[in-house]
PDB file of C-alpha atoms in Angstrom:
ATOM      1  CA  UNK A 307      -4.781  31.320  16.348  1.00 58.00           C
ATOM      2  CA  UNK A 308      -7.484  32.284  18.431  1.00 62.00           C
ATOM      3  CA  UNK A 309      -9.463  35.438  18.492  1.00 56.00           C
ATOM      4  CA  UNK A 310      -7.866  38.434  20.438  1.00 55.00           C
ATOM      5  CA  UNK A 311      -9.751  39.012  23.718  1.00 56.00           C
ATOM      6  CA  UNK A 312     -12.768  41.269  23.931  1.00 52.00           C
ATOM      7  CA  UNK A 313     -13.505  43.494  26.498  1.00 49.00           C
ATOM      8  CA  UNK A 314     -16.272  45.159  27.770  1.00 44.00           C
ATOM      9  CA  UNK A 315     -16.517  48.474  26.523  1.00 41.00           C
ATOM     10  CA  UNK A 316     -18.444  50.432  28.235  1.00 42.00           C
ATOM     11  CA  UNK A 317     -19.928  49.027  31.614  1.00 48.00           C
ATOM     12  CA  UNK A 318     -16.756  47.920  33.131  1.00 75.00           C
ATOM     13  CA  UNK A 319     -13.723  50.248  31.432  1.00 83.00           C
ATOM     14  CA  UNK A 320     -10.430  51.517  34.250  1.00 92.00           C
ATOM     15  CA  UNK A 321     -10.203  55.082  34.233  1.00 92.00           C
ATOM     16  CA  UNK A 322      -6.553  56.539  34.855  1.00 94.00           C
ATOM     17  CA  UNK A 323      -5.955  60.230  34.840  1.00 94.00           C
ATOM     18  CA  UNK A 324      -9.272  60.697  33.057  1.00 92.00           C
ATOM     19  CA  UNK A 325      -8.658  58.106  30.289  1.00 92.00           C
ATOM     20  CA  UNK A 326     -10.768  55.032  29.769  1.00 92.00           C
ATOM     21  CA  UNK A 327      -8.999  52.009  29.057  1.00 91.00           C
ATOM     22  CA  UNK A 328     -11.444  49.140  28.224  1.00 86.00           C
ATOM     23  CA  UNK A 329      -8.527  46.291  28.736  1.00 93.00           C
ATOM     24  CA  UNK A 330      -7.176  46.188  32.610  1.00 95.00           C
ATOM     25  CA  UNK A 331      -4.339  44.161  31.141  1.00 96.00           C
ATOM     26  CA  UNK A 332      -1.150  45.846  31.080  1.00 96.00           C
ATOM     27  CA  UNK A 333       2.016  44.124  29.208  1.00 95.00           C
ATOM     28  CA  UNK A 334       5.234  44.653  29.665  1.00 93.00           C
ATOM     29  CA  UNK A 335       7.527  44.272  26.333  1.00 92.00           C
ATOM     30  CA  UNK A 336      11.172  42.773  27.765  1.00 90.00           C
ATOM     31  CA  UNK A 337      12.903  39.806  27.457  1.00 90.00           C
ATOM     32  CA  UNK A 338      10.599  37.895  24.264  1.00 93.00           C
ATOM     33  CA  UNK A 339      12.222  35.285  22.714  1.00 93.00           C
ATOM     34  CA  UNK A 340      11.471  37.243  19.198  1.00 93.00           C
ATOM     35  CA  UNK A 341       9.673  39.869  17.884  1.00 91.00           C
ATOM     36  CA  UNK A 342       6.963  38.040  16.419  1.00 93.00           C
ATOM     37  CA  UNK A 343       6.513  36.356  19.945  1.00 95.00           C
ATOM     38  CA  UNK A 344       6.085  40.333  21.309  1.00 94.00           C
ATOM     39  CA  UNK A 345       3.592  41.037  18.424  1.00 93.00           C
ATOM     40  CA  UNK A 346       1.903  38.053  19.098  1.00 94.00           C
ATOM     41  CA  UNK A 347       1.542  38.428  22.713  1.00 95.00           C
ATOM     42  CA  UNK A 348       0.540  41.870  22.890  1.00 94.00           C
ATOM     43  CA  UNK A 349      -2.454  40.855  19.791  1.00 92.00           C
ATOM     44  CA  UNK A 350      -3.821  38.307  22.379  1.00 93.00           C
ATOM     45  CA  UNK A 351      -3.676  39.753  25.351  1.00 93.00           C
ATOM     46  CA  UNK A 352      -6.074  42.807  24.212  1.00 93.00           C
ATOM     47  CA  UNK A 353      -3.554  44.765  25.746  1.00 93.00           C
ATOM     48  CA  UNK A 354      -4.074  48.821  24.709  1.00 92.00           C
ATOM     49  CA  UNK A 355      -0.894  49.863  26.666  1.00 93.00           C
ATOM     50  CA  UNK A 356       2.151  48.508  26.704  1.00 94.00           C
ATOM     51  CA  UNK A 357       5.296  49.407  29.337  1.00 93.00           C
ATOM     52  CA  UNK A 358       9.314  50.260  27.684  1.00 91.00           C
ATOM     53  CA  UNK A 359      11.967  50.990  29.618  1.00 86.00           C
ATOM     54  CA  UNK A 360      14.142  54.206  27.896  1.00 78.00           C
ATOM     55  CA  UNK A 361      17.102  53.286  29.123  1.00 67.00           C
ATOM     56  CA  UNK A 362      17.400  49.491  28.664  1.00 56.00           C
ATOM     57  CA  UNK A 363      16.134  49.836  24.507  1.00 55.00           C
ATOM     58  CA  UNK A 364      18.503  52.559  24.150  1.00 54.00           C
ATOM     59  CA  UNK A 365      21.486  50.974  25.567  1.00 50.00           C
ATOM     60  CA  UNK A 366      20.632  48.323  22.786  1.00 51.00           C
ATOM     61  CA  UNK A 367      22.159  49.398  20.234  1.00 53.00           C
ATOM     62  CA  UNK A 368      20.854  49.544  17.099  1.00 52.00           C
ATOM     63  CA  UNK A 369      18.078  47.105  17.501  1.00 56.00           C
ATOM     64  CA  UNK A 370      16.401  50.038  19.440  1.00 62.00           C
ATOM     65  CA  UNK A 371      15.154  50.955  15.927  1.00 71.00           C
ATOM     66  CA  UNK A 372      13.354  48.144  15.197  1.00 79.00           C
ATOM     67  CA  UNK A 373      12.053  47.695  18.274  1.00 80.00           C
ATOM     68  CA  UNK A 374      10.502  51.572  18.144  1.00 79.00           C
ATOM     69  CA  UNK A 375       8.801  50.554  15.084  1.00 83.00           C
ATOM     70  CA  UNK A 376       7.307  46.795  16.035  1.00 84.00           C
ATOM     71  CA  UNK A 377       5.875  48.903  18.801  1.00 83.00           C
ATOM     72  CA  UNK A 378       4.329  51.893  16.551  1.00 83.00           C
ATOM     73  CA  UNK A 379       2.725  48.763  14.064  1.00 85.00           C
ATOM     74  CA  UNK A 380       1.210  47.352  16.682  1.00 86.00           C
ATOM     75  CA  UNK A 381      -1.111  50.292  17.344  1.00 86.00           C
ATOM     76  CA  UNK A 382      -1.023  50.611  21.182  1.00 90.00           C
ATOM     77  CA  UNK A 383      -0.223  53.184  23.708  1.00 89.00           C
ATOM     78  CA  UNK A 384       3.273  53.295  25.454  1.00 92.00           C
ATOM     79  CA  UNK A 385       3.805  53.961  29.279  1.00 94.00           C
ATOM     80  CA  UNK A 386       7.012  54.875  29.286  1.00 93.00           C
ATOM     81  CA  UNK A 387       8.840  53.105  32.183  1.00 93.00           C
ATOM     82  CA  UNK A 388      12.203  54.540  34.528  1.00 94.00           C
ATOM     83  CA  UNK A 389      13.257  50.977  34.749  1.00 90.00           C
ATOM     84  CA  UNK A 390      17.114  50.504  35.616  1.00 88.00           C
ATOM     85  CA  UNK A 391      17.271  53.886  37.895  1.00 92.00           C
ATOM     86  CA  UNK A 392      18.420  54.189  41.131  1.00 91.00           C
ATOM     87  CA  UNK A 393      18.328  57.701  41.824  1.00 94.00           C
ATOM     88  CA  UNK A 394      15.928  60.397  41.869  1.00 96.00           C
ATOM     89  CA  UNK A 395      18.078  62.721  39.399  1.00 95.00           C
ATOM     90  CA  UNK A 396      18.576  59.507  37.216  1.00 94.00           C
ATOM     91  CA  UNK A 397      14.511  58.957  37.296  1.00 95.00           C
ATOM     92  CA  UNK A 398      13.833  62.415  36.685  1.00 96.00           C
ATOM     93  CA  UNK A 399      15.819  62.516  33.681  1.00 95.00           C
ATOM     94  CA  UNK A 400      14.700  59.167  32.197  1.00 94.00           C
ATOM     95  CA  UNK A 401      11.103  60.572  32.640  1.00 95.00           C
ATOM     96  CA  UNK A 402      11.686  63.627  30.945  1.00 94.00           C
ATOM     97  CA  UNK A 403      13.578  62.024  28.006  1.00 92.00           C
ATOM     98  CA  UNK A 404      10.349  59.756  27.642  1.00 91.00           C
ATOM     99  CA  UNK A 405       8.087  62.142  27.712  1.00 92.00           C
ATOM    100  CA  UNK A 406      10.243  64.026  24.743  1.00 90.00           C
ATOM    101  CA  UNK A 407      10.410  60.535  22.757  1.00 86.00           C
ATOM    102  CA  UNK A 408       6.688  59.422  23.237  1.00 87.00           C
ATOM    103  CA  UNK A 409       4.739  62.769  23.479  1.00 88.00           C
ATOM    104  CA  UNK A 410       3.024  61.202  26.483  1.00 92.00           C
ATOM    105  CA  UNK A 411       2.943  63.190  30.260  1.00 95.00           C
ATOM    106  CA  UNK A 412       2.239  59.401  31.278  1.00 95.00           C
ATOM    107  CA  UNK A 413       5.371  57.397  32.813  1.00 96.00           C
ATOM    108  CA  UNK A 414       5.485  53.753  35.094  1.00 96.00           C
ATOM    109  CA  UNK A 415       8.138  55.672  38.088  1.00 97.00           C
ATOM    110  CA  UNK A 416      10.185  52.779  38.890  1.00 94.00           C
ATOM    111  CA  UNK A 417      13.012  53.226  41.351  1.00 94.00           C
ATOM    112  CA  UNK A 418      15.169  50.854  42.432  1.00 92.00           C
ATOM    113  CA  UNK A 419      16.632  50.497  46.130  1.00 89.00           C
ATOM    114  CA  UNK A 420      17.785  46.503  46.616  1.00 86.00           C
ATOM    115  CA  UNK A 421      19.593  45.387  44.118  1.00 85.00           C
ATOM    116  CA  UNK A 422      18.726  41.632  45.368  1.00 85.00           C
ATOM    117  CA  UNK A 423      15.212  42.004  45.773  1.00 86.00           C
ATOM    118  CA  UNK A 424      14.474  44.846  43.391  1.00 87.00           C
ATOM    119  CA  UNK A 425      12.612  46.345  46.112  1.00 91.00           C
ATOM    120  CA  UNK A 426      11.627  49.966  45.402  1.00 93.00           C
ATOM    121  CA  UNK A 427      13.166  52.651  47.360  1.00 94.00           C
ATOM    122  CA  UNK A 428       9.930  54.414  48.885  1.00 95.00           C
ATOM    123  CA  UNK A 429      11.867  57.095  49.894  1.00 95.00           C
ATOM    124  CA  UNK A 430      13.348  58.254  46.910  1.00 95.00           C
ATOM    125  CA  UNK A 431      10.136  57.233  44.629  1.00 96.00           C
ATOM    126  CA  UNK A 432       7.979  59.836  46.884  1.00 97.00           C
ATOM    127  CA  UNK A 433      10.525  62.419  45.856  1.00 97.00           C
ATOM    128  CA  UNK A 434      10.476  61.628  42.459  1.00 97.00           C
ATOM    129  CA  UNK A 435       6.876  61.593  42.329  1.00 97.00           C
ATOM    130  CA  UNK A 436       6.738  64.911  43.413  1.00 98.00           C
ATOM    131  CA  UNK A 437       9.087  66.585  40.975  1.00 97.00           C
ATOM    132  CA  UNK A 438       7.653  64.843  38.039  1.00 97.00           C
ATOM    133  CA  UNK A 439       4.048  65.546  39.231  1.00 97.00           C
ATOM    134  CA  UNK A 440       4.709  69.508  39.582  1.00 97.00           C
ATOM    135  CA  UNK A 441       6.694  69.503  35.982  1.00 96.00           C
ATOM    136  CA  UNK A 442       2.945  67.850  34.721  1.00 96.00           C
ATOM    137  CA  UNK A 443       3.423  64.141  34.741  1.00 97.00           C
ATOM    138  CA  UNK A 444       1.165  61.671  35.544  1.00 97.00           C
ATOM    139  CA  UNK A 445       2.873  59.371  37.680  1.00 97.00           C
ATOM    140  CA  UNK A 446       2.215  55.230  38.184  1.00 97.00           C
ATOM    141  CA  UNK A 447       4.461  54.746  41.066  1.00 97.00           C
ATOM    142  CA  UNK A 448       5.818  51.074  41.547  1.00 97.00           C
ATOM    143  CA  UNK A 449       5.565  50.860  45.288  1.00 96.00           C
ATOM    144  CA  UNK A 450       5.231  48.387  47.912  1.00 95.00           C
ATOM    145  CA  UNK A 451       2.254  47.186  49.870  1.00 95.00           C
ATOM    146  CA  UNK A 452       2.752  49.916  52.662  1.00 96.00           C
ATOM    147  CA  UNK A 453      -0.086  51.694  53.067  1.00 97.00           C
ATOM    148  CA  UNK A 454       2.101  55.133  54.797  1.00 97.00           C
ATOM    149  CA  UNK A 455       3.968  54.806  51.718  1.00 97.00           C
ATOM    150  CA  UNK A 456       0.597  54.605  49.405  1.00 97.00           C
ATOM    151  CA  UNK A 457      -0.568  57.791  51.792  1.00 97.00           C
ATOM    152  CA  UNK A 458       2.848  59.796  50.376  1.00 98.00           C
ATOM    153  CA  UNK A 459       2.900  58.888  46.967  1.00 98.00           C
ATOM    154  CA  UNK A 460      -1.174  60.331  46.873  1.00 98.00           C
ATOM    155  CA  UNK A 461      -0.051  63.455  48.689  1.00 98.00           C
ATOM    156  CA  UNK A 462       2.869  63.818  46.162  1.00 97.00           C
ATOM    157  CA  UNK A 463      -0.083  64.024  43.499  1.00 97.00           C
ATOM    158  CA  UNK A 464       0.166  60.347  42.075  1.00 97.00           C
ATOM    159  CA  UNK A 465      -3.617  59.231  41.075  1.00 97.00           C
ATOM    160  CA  UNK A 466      -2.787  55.742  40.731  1.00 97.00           C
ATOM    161  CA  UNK A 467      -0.485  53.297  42.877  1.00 98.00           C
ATOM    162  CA  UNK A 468       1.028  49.768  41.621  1.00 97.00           C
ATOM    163  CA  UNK A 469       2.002  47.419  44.579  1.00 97.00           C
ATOM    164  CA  UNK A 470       3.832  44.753  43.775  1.00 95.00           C
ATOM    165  CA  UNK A 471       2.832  41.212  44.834  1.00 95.00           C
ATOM    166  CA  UNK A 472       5.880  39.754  45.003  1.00 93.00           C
ATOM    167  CA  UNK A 473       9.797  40.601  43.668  1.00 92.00           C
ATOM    168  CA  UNK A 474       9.927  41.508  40.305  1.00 91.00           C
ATOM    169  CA  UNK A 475      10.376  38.299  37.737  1.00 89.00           C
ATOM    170  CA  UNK A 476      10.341  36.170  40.847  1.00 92.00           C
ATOM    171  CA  UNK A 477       6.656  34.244  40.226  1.00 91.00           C
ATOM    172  CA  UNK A 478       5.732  34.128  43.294  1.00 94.00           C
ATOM    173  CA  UNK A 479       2.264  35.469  43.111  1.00 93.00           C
ATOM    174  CA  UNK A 480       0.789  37.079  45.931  1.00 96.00           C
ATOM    175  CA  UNK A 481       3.397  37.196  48.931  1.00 93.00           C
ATOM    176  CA  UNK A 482       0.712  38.790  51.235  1.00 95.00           C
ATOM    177  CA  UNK A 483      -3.132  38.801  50.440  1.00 95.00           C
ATOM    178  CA  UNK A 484      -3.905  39.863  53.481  1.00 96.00           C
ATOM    179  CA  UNK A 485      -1.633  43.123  53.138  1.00 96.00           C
ATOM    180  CA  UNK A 486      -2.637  43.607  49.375  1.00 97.00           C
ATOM    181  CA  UNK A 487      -6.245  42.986  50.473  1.00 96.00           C
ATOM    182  CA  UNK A 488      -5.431  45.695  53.063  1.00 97.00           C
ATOM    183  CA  UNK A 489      -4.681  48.533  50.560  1.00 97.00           C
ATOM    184  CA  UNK A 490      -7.354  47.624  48.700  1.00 97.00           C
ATOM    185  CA  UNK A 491      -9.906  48.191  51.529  1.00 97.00           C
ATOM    186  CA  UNK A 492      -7.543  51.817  52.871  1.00 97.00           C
ATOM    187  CA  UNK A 493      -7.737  53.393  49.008  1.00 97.00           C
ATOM    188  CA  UNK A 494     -11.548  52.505  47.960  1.00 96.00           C
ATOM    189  CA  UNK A 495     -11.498  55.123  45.404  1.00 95.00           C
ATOM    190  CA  UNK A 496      -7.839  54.687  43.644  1.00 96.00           C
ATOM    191  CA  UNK A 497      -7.015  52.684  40.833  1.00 97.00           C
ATOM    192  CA  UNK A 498      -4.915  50.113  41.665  1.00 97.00           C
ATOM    193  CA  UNK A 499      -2.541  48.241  39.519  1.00 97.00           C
ATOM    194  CA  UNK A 500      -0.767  44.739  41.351  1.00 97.00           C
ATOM    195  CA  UNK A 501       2.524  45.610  39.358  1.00 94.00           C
ATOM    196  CA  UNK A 502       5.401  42.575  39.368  1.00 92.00           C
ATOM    197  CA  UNK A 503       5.533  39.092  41.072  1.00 92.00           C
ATOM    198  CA  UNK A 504       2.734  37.144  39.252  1.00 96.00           C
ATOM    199  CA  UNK A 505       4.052  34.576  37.649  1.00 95.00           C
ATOM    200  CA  UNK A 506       0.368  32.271  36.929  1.00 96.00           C
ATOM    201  CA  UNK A 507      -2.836  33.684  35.439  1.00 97.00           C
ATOM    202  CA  UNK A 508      -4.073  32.287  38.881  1.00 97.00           C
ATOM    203  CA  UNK A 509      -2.356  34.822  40.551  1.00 97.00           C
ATOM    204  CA  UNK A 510      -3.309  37.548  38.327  1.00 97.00           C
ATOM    205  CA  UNK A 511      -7.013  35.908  39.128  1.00 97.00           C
ATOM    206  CA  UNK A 512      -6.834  36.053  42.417  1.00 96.00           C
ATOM    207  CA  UNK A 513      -5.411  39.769  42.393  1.00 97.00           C
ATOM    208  CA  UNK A 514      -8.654  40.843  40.710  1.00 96.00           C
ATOM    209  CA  UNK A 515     -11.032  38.646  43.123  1.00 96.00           C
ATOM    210  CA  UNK A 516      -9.544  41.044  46.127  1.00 96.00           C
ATOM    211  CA  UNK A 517     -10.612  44.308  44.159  1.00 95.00           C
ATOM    212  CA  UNK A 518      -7.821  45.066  42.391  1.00 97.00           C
ATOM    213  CA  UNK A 519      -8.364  47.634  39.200  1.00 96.00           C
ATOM    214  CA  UNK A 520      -5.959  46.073  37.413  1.00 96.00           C
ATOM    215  CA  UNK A 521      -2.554  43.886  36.595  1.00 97.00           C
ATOM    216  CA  UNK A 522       0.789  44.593  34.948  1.00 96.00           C
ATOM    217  CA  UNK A 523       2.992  41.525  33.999  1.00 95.00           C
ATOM    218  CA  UNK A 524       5.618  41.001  31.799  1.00 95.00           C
ATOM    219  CA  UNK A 525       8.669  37.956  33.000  1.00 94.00           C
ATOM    220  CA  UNK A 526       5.307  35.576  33.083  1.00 95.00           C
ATOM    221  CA  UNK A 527       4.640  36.249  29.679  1.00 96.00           C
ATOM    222  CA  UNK A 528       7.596  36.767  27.908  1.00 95.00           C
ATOM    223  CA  UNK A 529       9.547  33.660  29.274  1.00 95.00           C
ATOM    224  CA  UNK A 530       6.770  31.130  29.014  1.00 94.00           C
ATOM    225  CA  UNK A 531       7.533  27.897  26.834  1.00 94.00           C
ATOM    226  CA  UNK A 532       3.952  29.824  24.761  1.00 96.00           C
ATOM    227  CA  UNK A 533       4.066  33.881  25.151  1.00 96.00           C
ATOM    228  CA  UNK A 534       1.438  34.592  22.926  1.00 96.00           C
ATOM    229  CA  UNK A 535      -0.986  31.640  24.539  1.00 96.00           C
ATOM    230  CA  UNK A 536       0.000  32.665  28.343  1.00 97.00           C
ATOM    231  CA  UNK A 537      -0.628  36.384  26.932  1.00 96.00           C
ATOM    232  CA  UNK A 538      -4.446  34.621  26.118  1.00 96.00           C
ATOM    233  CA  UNK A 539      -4.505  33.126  29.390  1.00 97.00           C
ATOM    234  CA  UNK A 540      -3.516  36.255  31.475  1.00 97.00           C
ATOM    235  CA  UNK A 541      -6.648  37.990  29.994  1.00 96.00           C
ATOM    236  CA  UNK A 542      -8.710  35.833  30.348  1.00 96.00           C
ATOM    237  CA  UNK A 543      -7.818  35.197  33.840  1.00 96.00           C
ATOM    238  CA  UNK A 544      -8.542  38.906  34.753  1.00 96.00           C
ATOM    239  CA  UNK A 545     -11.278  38.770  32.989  1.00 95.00           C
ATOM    240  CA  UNK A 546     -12.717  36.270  35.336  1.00 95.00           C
ATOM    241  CA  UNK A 547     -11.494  37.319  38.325  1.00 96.00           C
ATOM    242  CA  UNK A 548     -13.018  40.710  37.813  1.00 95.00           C
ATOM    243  CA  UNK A 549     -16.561  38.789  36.915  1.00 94.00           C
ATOM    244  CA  UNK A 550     -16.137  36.998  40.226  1.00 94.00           C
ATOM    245  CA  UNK A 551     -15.601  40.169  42.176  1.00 94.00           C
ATOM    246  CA  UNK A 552     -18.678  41.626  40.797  1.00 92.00           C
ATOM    247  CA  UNK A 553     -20.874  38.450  40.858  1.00 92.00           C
ATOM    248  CA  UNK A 554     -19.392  38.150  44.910  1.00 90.00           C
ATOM    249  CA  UNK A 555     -17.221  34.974  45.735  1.00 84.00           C
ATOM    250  CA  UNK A 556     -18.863  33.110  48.437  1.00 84.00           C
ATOM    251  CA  UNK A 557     -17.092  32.978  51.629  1.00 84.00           C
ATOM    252  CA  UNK A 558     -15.388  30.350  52.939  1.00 81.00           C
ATOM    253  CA  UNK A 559     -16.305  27.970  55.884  1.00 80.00           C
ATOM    254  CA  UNK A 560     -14.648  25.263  57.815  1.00 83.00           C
ATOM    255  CA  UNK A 561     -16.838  23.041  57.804  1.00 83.00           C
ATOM    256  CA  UNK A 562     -18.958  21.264  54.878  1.00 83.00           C
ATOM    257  CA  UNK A 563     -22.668  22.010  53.498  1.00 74.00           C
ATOM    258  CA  UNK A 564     -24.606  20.420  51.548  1.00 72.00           C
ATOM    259  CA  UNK A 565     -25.186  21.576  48.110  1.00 71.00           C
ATOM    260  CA  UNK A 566     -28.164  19.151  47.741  1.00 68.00           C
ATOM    261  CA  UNK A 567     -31.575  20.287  48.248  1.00 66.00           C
ATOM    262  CA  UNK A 568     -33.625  17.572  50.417  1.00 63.00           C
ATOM    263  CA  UNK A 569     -37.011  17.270  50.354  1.00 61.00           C
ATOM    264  CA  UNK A 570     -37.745  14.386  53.374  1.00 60.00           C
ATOM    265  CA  UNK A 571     -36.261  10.707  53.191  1.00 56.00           C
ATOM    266  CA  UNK A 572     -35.196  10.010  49.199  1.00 58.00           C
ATOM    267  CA  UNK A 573     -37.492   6.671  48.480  1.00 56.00           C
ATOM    268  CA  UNK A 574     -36.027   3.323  47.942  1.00 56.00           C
ATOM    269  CA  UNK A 575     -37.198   0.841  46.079  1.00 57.00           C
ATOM    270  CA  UNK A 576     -36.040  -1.626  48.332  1.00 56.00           C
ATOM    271  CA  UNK A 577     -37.151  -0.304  51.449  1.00 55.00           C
ATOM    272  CA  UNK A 578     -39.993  -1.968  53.712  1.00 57.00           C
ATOM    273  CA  UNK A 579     -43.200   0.244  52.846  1.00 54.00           C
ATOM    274  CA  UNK A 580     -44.877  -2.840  54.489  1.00 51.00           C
TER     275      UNK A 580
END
C-alpha cells in the first residue's frame, strides 16, 4: 500500500475558527463497503477530520458502537454533521446532541429543503446558523452558490461557507464554474469549502485551481470500485490543484502559439547553400 499523503505543514495549512489544519481534504464516512475500506480510506487520504451524521449512525442500531470506536482508532477529528434534518428545531437539536457526544462546538449545518435535489433550504439554514452561533457553535453551513445567501450566513456569524458544486452524491462536478468562481472572487478572505457534487479527483482539481480553500467528498470515495486508492487520488488531486493556483495557470487563448523558440531559418542539409 502506498504511503499516506503528506502535507505541507507549515507554509500552506487552512485555518478554520482559529485552527490549523495542514490537510484541506475533508472525508466524509457513509456508505463504505466495510470498515476496513473506511479505515483505509481515511489512512490515505491524509484526512485529519472526518464528517458523521448523528442521526443516521444512531438510527443504526447497534452497529453505531462499532462504528464510534473505528472512528476513535483512527485518531482524527470529527465534524459532527445535521445530515437527514429538515427543520430548524430538528437541526438545532441534532447539533446540540453532537456537541454533547463529541465535546466539539464544531458542526457541518446541513439542512435539507428538496427532497429530489437535496438542495439546502437557505432560508431555514440562515436561521439555524444563527441560533447555533449565539449558543457558541462554530457553524460550516452547506449552502448554495448564492452569493446573498453567502452574505446571510456571514452576518449570522458563520466563518466558513461550503457551496456545493453540484447535488449531493450526484458526480457531476462543477455545475457552474463561473458562479463558484464568482464566490470565490465576492469572499477573498473566507475559507471556502466546495462541499458535495464531485464525483472525479478532476473535479476536486479544478475546484482548487479557482481558489477554493478546500474540498469535502464522501459518495466519490466510498462507492468507488477502490475507496482507499480514489481516497489517494482525491489528495493528491488537491494537492495539485492548490500547487497550480499558487504557481498561476496560464490563461487560455483561441488561437495556437508556438512553444518552440526560433532562432532564424532551422538549416537543412539538403538545402541549396550554392
Amino acid at each position: 500500500m502506498n504511503a499516506p499523503i503528506a502535507h505541507e505543514q507549515d507554509c500552506d495549512a487552512l485555518t478554520v475558527y482559529g485552527r490549523r489544519l495542514s490537510s484541506r481534504l475533508f472525508l466524509g464516512t457513509a456508505q463504505y463497503p466495510s470498515p476496513d475500506a473506511l479505515r483505509g480510506a481515511v489512512t490515505q487520504s491524509g484526512a485529519q477530520l472526518v464528517t458523521v451524521s448523528l442521526r443516521r449512525e444512531s438510527s443504526a442500531g447497534g452497529s453505531g458502537d462499532a462504528f464510534w470506536r473505528l472512528i476513535r482508532d483512527l485518531g482524527v477529528d470529527v465534524l459532527p454533521n445535521t445530515a437527514g434534518c429538515s427543520s430548524v428545531k430538528q437541526a438545532v437539536t441534532t447539533a446540540q446532541m453532537a456537541r454533547e457526544v463529541f465535546g466539539t462546538p464544531w458542526v457541518k449545518l446541513e439542512l435539507i429543503g428538496d427532497d429530489a435535489t437535496l438542495q439546502p433550504d437557505v432560508f431555514q439554514l440562515v436561521e439555524a446558523a444563527r441560533i447555533l452561533t449565539e449558543e457558541g457553535f462554530e457553524v460550516f453551513p452547506y449552502t448554495t452558490d448564492d452569493l446573498v445567501v453567502g452574505e446571510r450566513l456571514l452576518a449570522a456569524g458563520c466563518k466558513v461557507l461550503m457551496p456545493w458544486a453540484a447535488p449531493i452524491g450526484s458526480g457531476r462536478g462543477l455545475n457552474d464554474p463561473y458562479a463558484l468562481k464568482l464566490m470565490r472572487a465576492h469572499f477573498p478572505d473566507v475559507p471556502l469549502i466546495v462541499d458535495a457534487g464531485l464525483g472525479a479527483p478532476s473535479h476536486a482539481a479544478a475546484a482548487m485551481e479557482l481558489g477554493y480553500d478546500g474540498i469535502l467528498i464522501n459518495t466519490a470515495v466510498a462507492r468507488a470500485g477502490d475507496p482507499v486508492a480514489m481516497a489517494r487520488a482525491f489528495a493528491l488531486a488537491i494537492e495539485a490543484g492548490r500547487l497550480a493556483l499558487r504557481a498561476e495557470v496560464m490563461d487560455s487563448q483561441e488561437m495556437a502559439t508556438a512553444s518552440t523558440p526560433q532562432f532564424g531559418t532551422p538549416f537543412s542539409p539538403w538545402s541549396d547553400h550554392g
